[in-house]
Amino acid sequence: MLGNVVTGCSVLAPAGMLVELSSGLDVSIRTAGLLITFGAIMLCVGSPVTAWLTSRIERRTLLTATLAVLALTNIASAFAPDYASLLGIRLIMLAVGALYTPQAAGTGALIVPVQKRGSTIAYIFLGWSLAAAVGLPAITFIASRYGWQAVYGAIGAMSCLSFLLLAWRLPAGLIGAPVDLKTWAAIGRNRMILLLLLITTAQMSGQFVIFTYMGPLLARLTGAGPDPIALVFACYGICGVIGTAIATRIVDSWGAWKTSVLFTSVLFAGVSGWALSAGIYPLMAAAVAIWGIGFASTNSMQQVRLVGAAPALASASISLNTSVLYVGQAIGSAIGGFLYARDLFLANGYVGAAFVAIALTTVILTKPKKA
């Protein structure tokens, strides 16, 4: 779970300090935002490829090595002299970092009873909620006062701590099911898995149309400064932790589909609230809090549903879900950057809500049949 905090901060960091990156590297806000877009593309490609290449490696070795690379590349980012160097380091960072989230979920599934699998995977994914709850506000706070370099240094230090704890506590000898070409072919023939991947893509696209540029959008629409923006990020993340905690408690009794319907509906309400309240800071902050309750819990339910849809394919399907999650980030941040560059600030919310509406409709249509 702590490794997911590190991974989440590494992936999301530019969103919390776009203004500082823009001024410090002498590039536009939209160009700084491309750190997320290009990073998401690398994560999208890297997740299934690395799952295939590393499926026979012992899990503790694999996960600790991934965190060691995240530590080194975050520290290197702190010393990047220009935008091109920072982008190059980020692509290396995320090509390796793509391993962590799906393999952590798969590893968790190996060491708990089947009846605890849903809550365990939700707990592991709680790290992403904490990355938003604590990491993003801290990133905004540190960057506004000490510069973007200090942010990367802090994430690097946290990566070292996570590496040491995981090496100490994770059991040795855990091996997942090998991933080969037959595995991918089986996934391609599984209609439920394909629909679940579509849901992930749509809901992430909708969120990142707004989320990538949330700070600059709040500044433009409400005149908010760094501290009010950090407060909104904190509301988003704290509510994400609350949502994931609730999902973890109810998923084993409710079932993954009902839990997914609930939290995707909450996600849609929050994103729609952002669109409808644009320009009014208190209402936008409240909408982000509602949105936060749904964001991480929805993602963790997707992983639980994928494991349940085809347990034998879980290692590959979860890595592919992580891949399309980043496809959604790339699509959403690209659309969001296009709208932001043309001063279409109000459109971001409505386009985001449309994507999430597609995701919610598909979730409802994937209700499992009774045995």
CSV table of C-alpha atoms in Angstrom, one decimal:
chain,number,residue,atom,x,y,z
A,1,MET,CA,0.0,0.0,0.0
A,2,LEU,CA,2.8,2.4,0.8
A,3,GLY,CA,4.4,1.6,-2.5
A,4,ASN,CA,1.2,2.7,-4.2
A,5,VAL,CA,1.5,6.0,-2.3
A,6,VAL,CA,5.0,6.4,-3.9
A,7,THR,CA,3.7,5.3,-7.3
A,8,GLY,CA,0.7,7.7,-7.1
A,9,CYS,CA,2.9,10.6,-6.1
A,10,SER,CA,5.3,9.9,-8.9
A,11,VAL,CA,2.5,9.8,-11.4
A,12,LEU,CA,0.4,12.7,-10.2
A,13,ALA,CA,3.2,15.1,-9.0
A,14,PRO,CA,3.1,17.4,-12.1
A,15,ALA,CA,-0.6,18.0,-11.6
A,16,GLY,CA,0.1,19.6,-8.2
A,17,MET,CA,2.8,22.0,-9.4
A,18,LEU,CA,2.1,22.9,-13.0
A,19,VAL,CA,2.6,26.6,-12.4
A,20,GLU,CA,6.0,26.0,-10.7
A,21,LEU,CA,7.1,23.7,-13.5
A,22,SER,CA,5.9,26.1,-16.1
A,23,SER,CA,7.8,29.1,-14.6
A,24,GLY,CA,10.9,27.1,-13.5
A,25,LEU,CA,11.4,25.4,-16.9
A,26,ASP,CA,10.2,28.3,-19.0
A,27,VAL,CA,7.4,26.4,-20.7
A,28,SER,CA,3.6,26.9,-21.0
A,29,ILE,CA,1.1,25.4,-18.6
A,30,ARG,CA,-0.1,23.1,-21.4
A,31,THR,CA,3.5,22.0,-22.1
A,32,ALA,CA,4.1,21.2,-18.4
A,33,GLY,CA,0.8,19.3,-18.5
A,34,LEU,CA,2.3,17.1,-21.2
A,35,LEU,CA,4.5,15.5,-18.6
A,36,ILE,CA,1.3,13.7,-17.4
A,37,THR,CA,0.1,13.0,-21.0
A,38,PHE,CA,3.4,11.4,-22.2
A,39,GLY,CA,3.9,9.7,-18.9
A,40,ALA,CA,0.4,8.1,-19.1
A,41,ILE,CA,1.3,6.9,-22.6
A,42,MET,CA,4.5,5.3,-21.3
A,43,LEU,CA,2.5,3.7,-18.4
A,44,CYS,CA,-0.1,2.4,-20.8
A,45,VAL,CA,2.4,0.7,-23.0
A,46,GLY,CA,4.7,-0.4,-20.1
A,47,SER,CA,2.1,-2.1,-17.9
A,48,PRO,CA,1.2,-5.1,-20.1
A,49,VAL,CA,4.7,-5.4,-21.6
A,50,THR,CA,6.4,-5.4,-18.3
A,51,ALA,CA,3.8,-7.8,-16.8
A,52,TRP,CA,4.6,-10.2,-19.7
A,53,LEU,CA,8.4,-9.8,-19.4
A,54,THR,CA,8.5,-10.1,-15.6
A,55,SER,CA,5.8,-12.6,-14.8
A,56,ARG,CA,8.3,-15.3,-13.8
A,57,ILE,CA,10.2,-13.1,-11.4
A,58,GLU,CA,9.8,-13.6,-7.7
A,59,ARG,CA,7.4,-10.9,-6.4
A,60,ARG,CA,9.5,-9.5,-3.5
A,61,THR,CA,12.5,-9.1,-5.9
A,62,LEU,CA,10.3,-7.5,-8.5
A,63,LEU,CA,8.4,-5.0,-6.3
A,64,THR,CA,11.5,-3.9,-4.3
A,65,ALA,CA,13.5,-3.4,-7.5
A,66,THR,CA,10.7,-1.3,-8.9
A,67,LEU,CA,10.6,1.0,-5.9
A,68,ALA,CA,14.4,1.3,-6.0
A,69,VAL,CA,14.2,2.6,-9.6
A,70,LEU,CA,11.4,5.0,-8.5
A,71,ALA,CA,13.7,6.3,-5.8
A,72,LEU,CA,16.7,6.9,-8.1
A,73,THR,CA,14.6,8.5,-10.9
A,74,ASN,CA,12.8,10.9,-8.6
A,75,ILE,CA,16.1,12.0,-7.1
A,76,ALA,CA,17.5,12.4,-10.6
A,77,SER,CA,14.4,14.5,-11.5
A,78,ALA,CA,15.3,17.0,-8.8
A,79,PHE,CA,18.6,17.7,-10.6
A,80,ALA,CA,17.1,17.9,-14.2
A,81,PRO,CA,18.5,21.1,-15.9
A,82,ASP,CA,15.6,21.5,-18.4
A,83,TYR,CA,12.2,20.3,-19.6
A,84,ALA,CA,13.6,17.8,-22.1
A,85,SER,CA,15.8,16.1,-19.4
A,86,LEU,CA,12.9,16.0,-16.9
A,87,LEU,CA,10.6,14.4,-19.5
A,88,GLY,CA,13.2,11.8,-20.4
A,89,ILE,CA,13.8,10.9,-16.8
A,90,ARG,CA,10.0,10.7,-16.2
A,91,LEU,CA,9.5,8.3,-19.1
A,92,ILE,CA,12.2,6.0,-17.7
A,93,MET,CA,10.6,6.3,-14.2
A,94,LEU,CA,7.2,5.4,-15.4
A,95,ALA,CA,8.3,2.6,-17.8
A,96,VAL,CA,9.5,0.8,-14.7
A,97,GLY,CA,6.9,2.2,-12.3
A,98,ALA,CA,4.1,0.7,-14.5
A,99,LEU,CA,4.9,-2.6,-12.8
A,100,TYR,CA,4.0,-1.7,-9.3
A,101,THR,CA,0.3,-1.2,-9.0
A,102,PRO,CA,-1.0,-4.3,-10.9
A,103,GLN,CA,1.8,-6.6,-9.4
A,104,ALA,CA,1.1,-5.3,-5.9
A,105,ALA,CA,-2.6,-6.2,-6.3
A,106,GLY,CA,-1.7,-9.6,-7.8
A,107,THR,CA,0.7,-10.3,-4.9
A,108,GLY,CA,-1.9,-9.4,-2.3
A,109,ALA,CA,-4.2,-11.9,-3.9
A,110,LEU,CA,-1.5,-14.6,-3.4
A,111,ILE,CA,-1.2,-14.2,0.3
A,112,VAL,CA,-4.8,-13.9,1.6
A,113,PRO,CA,-7.8,-16.3,1.5
A,114,VAL,CA,-10.2,-15.9,-1.4
A,115,GLN,CA,-13.0,-14.5,0.8
A,116,LYS,CA,-10.6,-11.6,1.8
A,117,ARG,CA,-9.4,-10.9,-1.7
A,118,GLY,CA,-11.8,-8.0,-2.4
A,119,SER,CA,-11.0,-6.0,0.8
A,120,THR,CA,-7.3,-6.7,0.5
A,121,ILE,CA,-7.0,-5.4,-3.1
A,122,ALA,CA,-9.1,-2.3,-2.0
A,123,TYR,CA,-6.7,-1.8,0.9
A,124,ILE,CA,-3.6,-2.0,-1.4
A,125,PHE,CA,-5.2,0.6,-3.7
A,126,LEU,CA,-5.8,2.8,-0.7
A,127,GLY,CA,-2.2,4.0,-1.4
A,128,TRP,CA,-3.5,6.0,-4.4
A,129,SER,CA,-6.1,7.7,-2.2
A,130,LEU,CA,-3.4,8.6,0.2
A,131,ALA,CA,-1.2,9.9,-2.6
A,132,ALA,CA,-4.0,12.3,-3.4
A,133,ALA,CA,-5.0,13.0,0.2
A,134,VAL,CA,-1.6,13.7,1.6
A,135,GLY,CA,0.7,13.7,-1.4
A,136,LEU,CA,-0.9,16.2,-3.7
A,137,PRO,CA,-1.6,18.9,-1.1
A,138,ALA,CA,2.0,18.5,0.2
A,139,ILE,CA,3.3,18.7,-3.4
A,140,THR,CA,1.4,22.0,-4.0
A,141,PHE,CA,2.6,23.4,-0.6
A,142,ILE,CA,6.3,22.4,-1.1
A,143,ALA,CA,6.5,23.5,-4.7
A,144,SER,CA,4.9,26.9,-4.0
A,145,ARG,CA,7.5,27.6,-1.2
A,146,TYR,CA,10.6,25.6,-2.0
A,147,GLY,CA,10.4,24.8,-5.7
A,148,TRP,CA,9.5,21.7,-7.8
A,149,GLN,CA,13.0,20.2,-7.2
A,150,ALA,CA,12.3,19.8,-3.5
A,151,VAL,CA,9.1,17.8,-4.4
A,152,TYR,CA,11.1,15.3,-6.4
A,153,GLY,CA,13.6,15.0,-3.6
A,154,ALA,CA,10.9,14.3,-1.1
A,155,ILE,CA,9.3,11.6,-3.2
A,156,GLY,CA,12.7,10.0,-3.7
A,157,ALA,CA,13.2,9.8,0.0
A,158,MET,CA,9.8,8.3,0.5
A,159,SER,CA,10.6,5.7,-2.2
A,160,CYS,CA,13.7,4.7,-0.3
A,161,LEU,CA,11.6,4.2,2.9
A,162,SER,CA,9.0,2.1,1.1
A,163,PHE,CA,11.7,0.0,-0.6
A,164,LEU,CA,13.3,-0.9,2.8
A,165,LEU,CA,9.9,-1.7,4.5
A,166,LEU,CA,8.8,-3.9,1.6
A,167,ALA,CA,12.1,-5.8,1.5
A,168,TRP,CA,11.8,-6.4,5.2
A,169,ARG,CA,8.2,-7.4,5.5
A,170,LEU,CA,7.0,-9.0,2.2
A,171,PRO,CA,7.3,-12.9,2.2
A,172,ALA,CA,9.8,-14.4,-0.2
A,173,GLY,CA,9.0,-17.1,-2.7
A,174,LEU,CA,5.8,-15.6,-4.2
A,175,ILE,CA,5.4,-16.4,-7.9
A,176,GLY,CA,2.4,-15.4,-10.0
A,177,ALA,CA,0.9,-17.2,-12.9
A,178,PRO,CA,3.1,-16.9,-16.0
A,179,VAL,CA,1.8,-14.5,-18.7
A,180,ASP,CA,2.2,-15.6,-22.3
A,181,LEU,CA,0.5,-14.9,-25.6
A,182,LYS,CA,-2.3,-17.4,-24.9
A,183,THR,CA,-3.2,-15.3,-21.8
A,184,TRP,CA,-3.7,-12.2,-23.9
A,185,ALA,CA,-5.7,-14.1,-26.4
A,186,ALA,CA,-8.0,-15.5,-23.6
A,187,ILE,CA,-8.5,-11.9,-22.4
A,188,GLY,CA,-9.4,-10.8,-25.9
A,189,ARG,CA,-12.2,-13.4,-26.0
A,190,ASN,CA,-13.6,-12.5,-22.6
A,191,ARG,CA,-16.5,-10.1,-23.1
A,192,MET,CA,-16.8,-9.1,-19.5
A,193,ILE,CA,-13.1,-8.3,-19.1
A,194,LEU,CA,-13.3,-6.1,-22.2
A,195,LEU,CA,-16.3,-4.2,-20.9
A,196,LEU,CA,-14.5,-3.7,-17.5
A,197,LEU,CA,-11.5,-2.2,-19.4
A,198,LEU,CA,-13.9,0.1,-21.2
A,199,ILE,CA,-15.3,1.3,-17.9
A,200,THR,CA,-11.8,2.1,-16.6
A,201,THR,CA,-10.9,4.0,-19.7
A,202,ALA,CA,-14.0,6.1,-19.8
A,203,GLN,CA,-14.1,7.0,-16.1
A,204,MET,CA,-10.3,7.9,-16.0
A,205,SER,CA,-10.6,10.0,-19.2
A,206,GLY,CA,-13.5,12.0,-17.7
A,207,GLN,CA,-11.6,12.7,-14.5
A,208,PHE,CA,-8.3,13.7,-16.1
A,209,VAL,CA,-10.0,16.2,-18.5
A,210,ILE,CA,-10.3,18.2,-15.3
A,211,PHE,CA,-7.8,16.8,-12.8
A,212,THR,CA,-4.6,17.4,-14.8
A,213,TYR,CA,-5.4,21.2,-14.9
A,214,MET,CA,-7.4,21.4,-11.7
A,215,GLY,CA,-5.0,23.9,-10.1
A,216,PRO,CA,-4.9,26.3,-13.0
A,217,LEU,CA,-8.6,25.9,-13.6
A,218,LEU,CA,-9.4,26.8,-10.0
A,219,ALA,CA,-7.1,29.8,-10.4
A,220,ARG,CA,-8.8,31.0,-13.6
A,221,LEU,CA,-12.4,30.3,-12.6
A,222,THR,CA,-12.3,31.4,-8.9
A,223,GLY,CA,-9.0,33.4,-8.5
A,224,ALA,CA,-7.8,30.8,-5.9
A,225,GLY,CA,-4.2,30.9,-4.8
A,226,PRO,CA,-1.8,28.0,-4.0
A,227,ASP,CA,-3.2,27.4,-0.5
A,228,PRO,CA,-6.9,27.2,-1.4
A,229,ILE,CA,-5.9,25.0,-4.4
A,230,ALA,CA,-3.9,22.7,-2.0
A,231,LEU,CA,-7.0,22.6,0.2
A,232,VAL,CA,-9.1,21.3,-2.7
A,233,PHE,CA,-6.5,18.6,-3.4
A,234,ALA,CA,-6.6,17.7,0.2
A,235,CYS,CA,-10.4,17.4,0.2
A,236,TYR,CA,-10.2,15.2,-2.9
A,237,GLY,CA,-7.6,12.9,-1.4
A,238,ILE,CA,-9.1,12.7,2.1
A,239,CYS,CA,-12.5,11.8,0.7
A,240,GLY,CA,-10.8,9.3,-1.5
A,241,VAL,CA,-9.4,7.6,1.6
A,242,ILE,CA,-12.9,7.7,3.2
A,243,GLY,CA,-14.5,6.2,0.0
A,244,THR,CA,-11.9,3.4,-0.2
A,245,ALA,CA,-12.3,2.6,3.5
A,246,ILE,CA,-16.1,2.3,3.0
A,247,ALA,CA,-15.6,0.2,-0.1
A,248,THR,CA,-13.2,-2.1,1.7
A,249,ARG,CA,-15.8,-2.7,4.5
A,250,ILE,CA,-18.8,-3.4,2.3
A,251,VAL,CA,-17.4,-5.1,-0.8
A,252,ASP,CA,-17.2,-8.6,0.7
A,253,SER,CA,-20.9,-8.5,1.7
A,254,TRP,CA,-22.4,-6.3,-1.0
A,255,GLY,CA,-20.4,-7.8,-3.9
A,256,ALA,CA,-18.2,-5.9,-6.3
A,257,TRP,CA,-20.9,-4.9,-8.8
A,258,LYS,CA,-23.2,-3.2,-6.3
A,259,THR,CA,-20.3,-1.5,-4.7
A,260,SER,CA,-19.0,-0.4,-8.1
A,261,VAL,CA,-22.5,1.1,-9.1
A,262,LEU,CA,-22.6,3.0,-5.8
A,263,PHE,CA,-19.2,4.6,-6.1
A,264,THR,CA,-19.3,5.3,-9.9
A,265,SER,CA,-22.6,7.1,-9.3
A,266,VAL,CA,-20.9,9.2,-6.6
A,267,LEU,CA,-18.0,9.9,-9.0
A,268,PHE,CA,-20.5,11.1,-11.6
A,269,ALA,CA,-22.3,13.3,-9.1
A,270,GLY,CA,-19.0,15.0,-8.1
A,271,VAL,CA,-17.7,15.6,-11.6
A,272,SER,CA,-21.1,16.9,-12.7
A,273,GLY,CA,-21.2,19.2,-9.6
A,274,TRP,CA,-17.8,20.7,-10.7
A,275,ALA,CA,-19.3,21.5,-14.1
A,276,LEU,CA,-22.5,23.0,-12.8
A,277,SER,CA,-20.8,25.1,-10.0
A,278,ALA,CA,-17.9,26.4,-12.1
A,279,GLY,CA,-16.7,29.8,-10.8
A,280,ILE,CA,-18.0,29.4,-7.2
A,281,TYR,CA,-15.1,28.2,-5.1
A,282,PRO,CA,-17.0,26.7,-2.1
A,283,LEU,CA,-19.3,24.7,-4.4
A,284,MET,CA,-16.5,23.5,-6.6
A,285,ALA,CA,-14.6,22.4,-3.5
A,286,ALA,CA,-17.7,20.5,-2.3
A,287,ALA,CA,-18.0,18.8,-5.7
A,288,VAL,CA,-14.4,17.7,-5.6
A,289,ALA,CA,-15.0,16.2,-2.2
A,290,ILE,CA,-17.9,14.2,-3.5
A,291,TRP,CA,-15.8,13.2,-6.6
A,292,GLY,CA,-13.0,12.1,-4.3
A,293,ILE,CA,-15.2,9.6,-2.5
A,294,GLY,CA,-15.7,7.8,-5.8
A,295,PHE,CA,-12.4,8.0,-7.5
A,296,ALA,CA,-10.2,5.5,-5.8
A,297,SER,CA,-12.9,3.2,-4.6
A,298,THR,CA,-14.2,2.9,-8.2
A,299,ASN,CA,-10.7,1.9,-9.4
A,300,SER,CA,-10.2,-0.7,-6.7
A,301,MET,CA,-13.6,-2.2,-7.5
A,302,GLN,CA,-12.6,-2.6,-11.1
A,303,GLN,CA,-9.6,-4.6,-10.0
A,304,VAL,CA,-11.8,-6.8,-7.7
A,305,ARG,CA,-14.3,-7.4,-10.6
A,306,LEU,CA,-11.5,-8.3,-13.0
A,307,VAL,CA,-10.1,-10.9,-10.5
A,308,GLY,CA,-13.6,-12.3,-10.1
A,309,ALA,CA,-14.3,-12.4,-13.8
A,310,ALA,CA,-11.3,-14.7,-14.6
A,311,PRO,CA,-9.1,-15.6,-11.6
A,312,ALA,CA,-6.6,-17.5,-13.7
A,313,LEU,CA,-6.1,-14.4,-15.9
A,314,ALA,CA,-5.9,-12.0,-13.0
A,315,SER,CA,-2.2,-11.1,-13.3
A,316,ALA,CA,-2.6,-10.1,-16.9
A,317,SER,CA,-6.1,-8.6,-16.7
A,318,ILE,CA,-5.1,-6.3,-13.7
A,319,SER,CA,-2.0,-5.2,-15.6
A,320,LEU,CA,-4.1,-4.5,-18.6
A,321,ASN,CA,-6.6,-2.6,-16.5
A,322,THR,CA,-3.7,-0.5,-15.2
A,323,SER,CA,-2.6,0.1,-18.8
A,324,VAL,CA,-6.1,1.4,-19.9
A,325,LEU,CA,-6.3,3.4,-16.7
A,326,TYR,CA,-3.3,5.3,-18.1
A,327,VAL,CA,-4.8,5.4,-21.6
A,328,GLY,CA,-7.7,7.2,-19.9
A,329,GLN,CA,-5.2,9.6,-18.2
A,330,ALA,CA,-3.6,10.3,-21.6
A,331,ILE,CA,-6.9,10.9,-23.4
A,332,GLY,CA,-8.3,13.0,-20.6
A,333,SER,CA,-5.2,15.2,-20.1
A,334,ALA,CA,-4.8,15.7,-23.9
A,335,ILE,CA,-8.4,16.8,-24.2
A,336,GLY,CA,-8.1,18.9,-21.1
A,337,GLY,CA,-5.0,20.6,-22.4
A,338,PHE,CA,-6.7,21.3,-25.8
A,339,LEU,CA,-9.6,23.0,-24.0
A,340,TYR,CA,-7.4,24.9,-21.5
A,341,ALA,CA,-5.1,26.2,-24.3
A,342,ARG,CA,-8.2,27.7,-26.0
A,343,ASP,CA,-9.6,29.2,-22.8
A,344,LEU,CA,-12.6,26.9,-22.8
A,345,PHE,CA,-12.4,26.5,-19.0
A,346,LEU,CA,-16.1,25.7,-18.5
A,347,ALA,CA,-16.1,22.9,-21.1
A,348,ASN,CA,-13.6,20.8,-19.2
A,349,GLY,CA,-16.3,19.9,-16.6
A,350,TYR,CA,-19.0,19.0,-19.1
A,351,VAL,CA,-16.7,16.9,-21.2
A,352,GLY,CA,-15.5,15.1,-18.1
A,353,ALA,CA,-19.0,14.4,-16.9
A,354,ALA,CA,-19.9,13.0,-20.3
A,355,PHE,CA,-17.1,10.4,-20.1
A,356,VAL,CA,-18.0,9.4,-16.6
A,357,ALA,CA,-21.7,9.0,-17.7
A,358,ILE,CA,-20.5,6.5,-20.3
A,359,ALA,CA,-18.6,4.6,-17.6
A,360,LEU,CA,-21.6,4.5,-15.2
A,361,THR,CA,-24.0,3.3,-18.0
A,362,THR,CA,-21.5,0.5,-18.8
A,363,VAL,CA,-21.2,-0.5,-15.1
A,364,ILE,CA,-25.0,-0.8,-14.9
A,365,LEU,CA,-25.1,-2.9,-18.1
A,366,THR,CA,-22.4,-5.3,-16.7
A,367,LYS,CA,-24.6,-6.7,-13.9
A,368,PRO,CA,-23.5,-10.3,-13.4
A,369,LYS,CA,-26.1,-13.0,-14.1
A,370,LYS,CA,-27.3,-15.1,-11.3
A,371,ALA,CA,-25.9,-18.6,-11.2
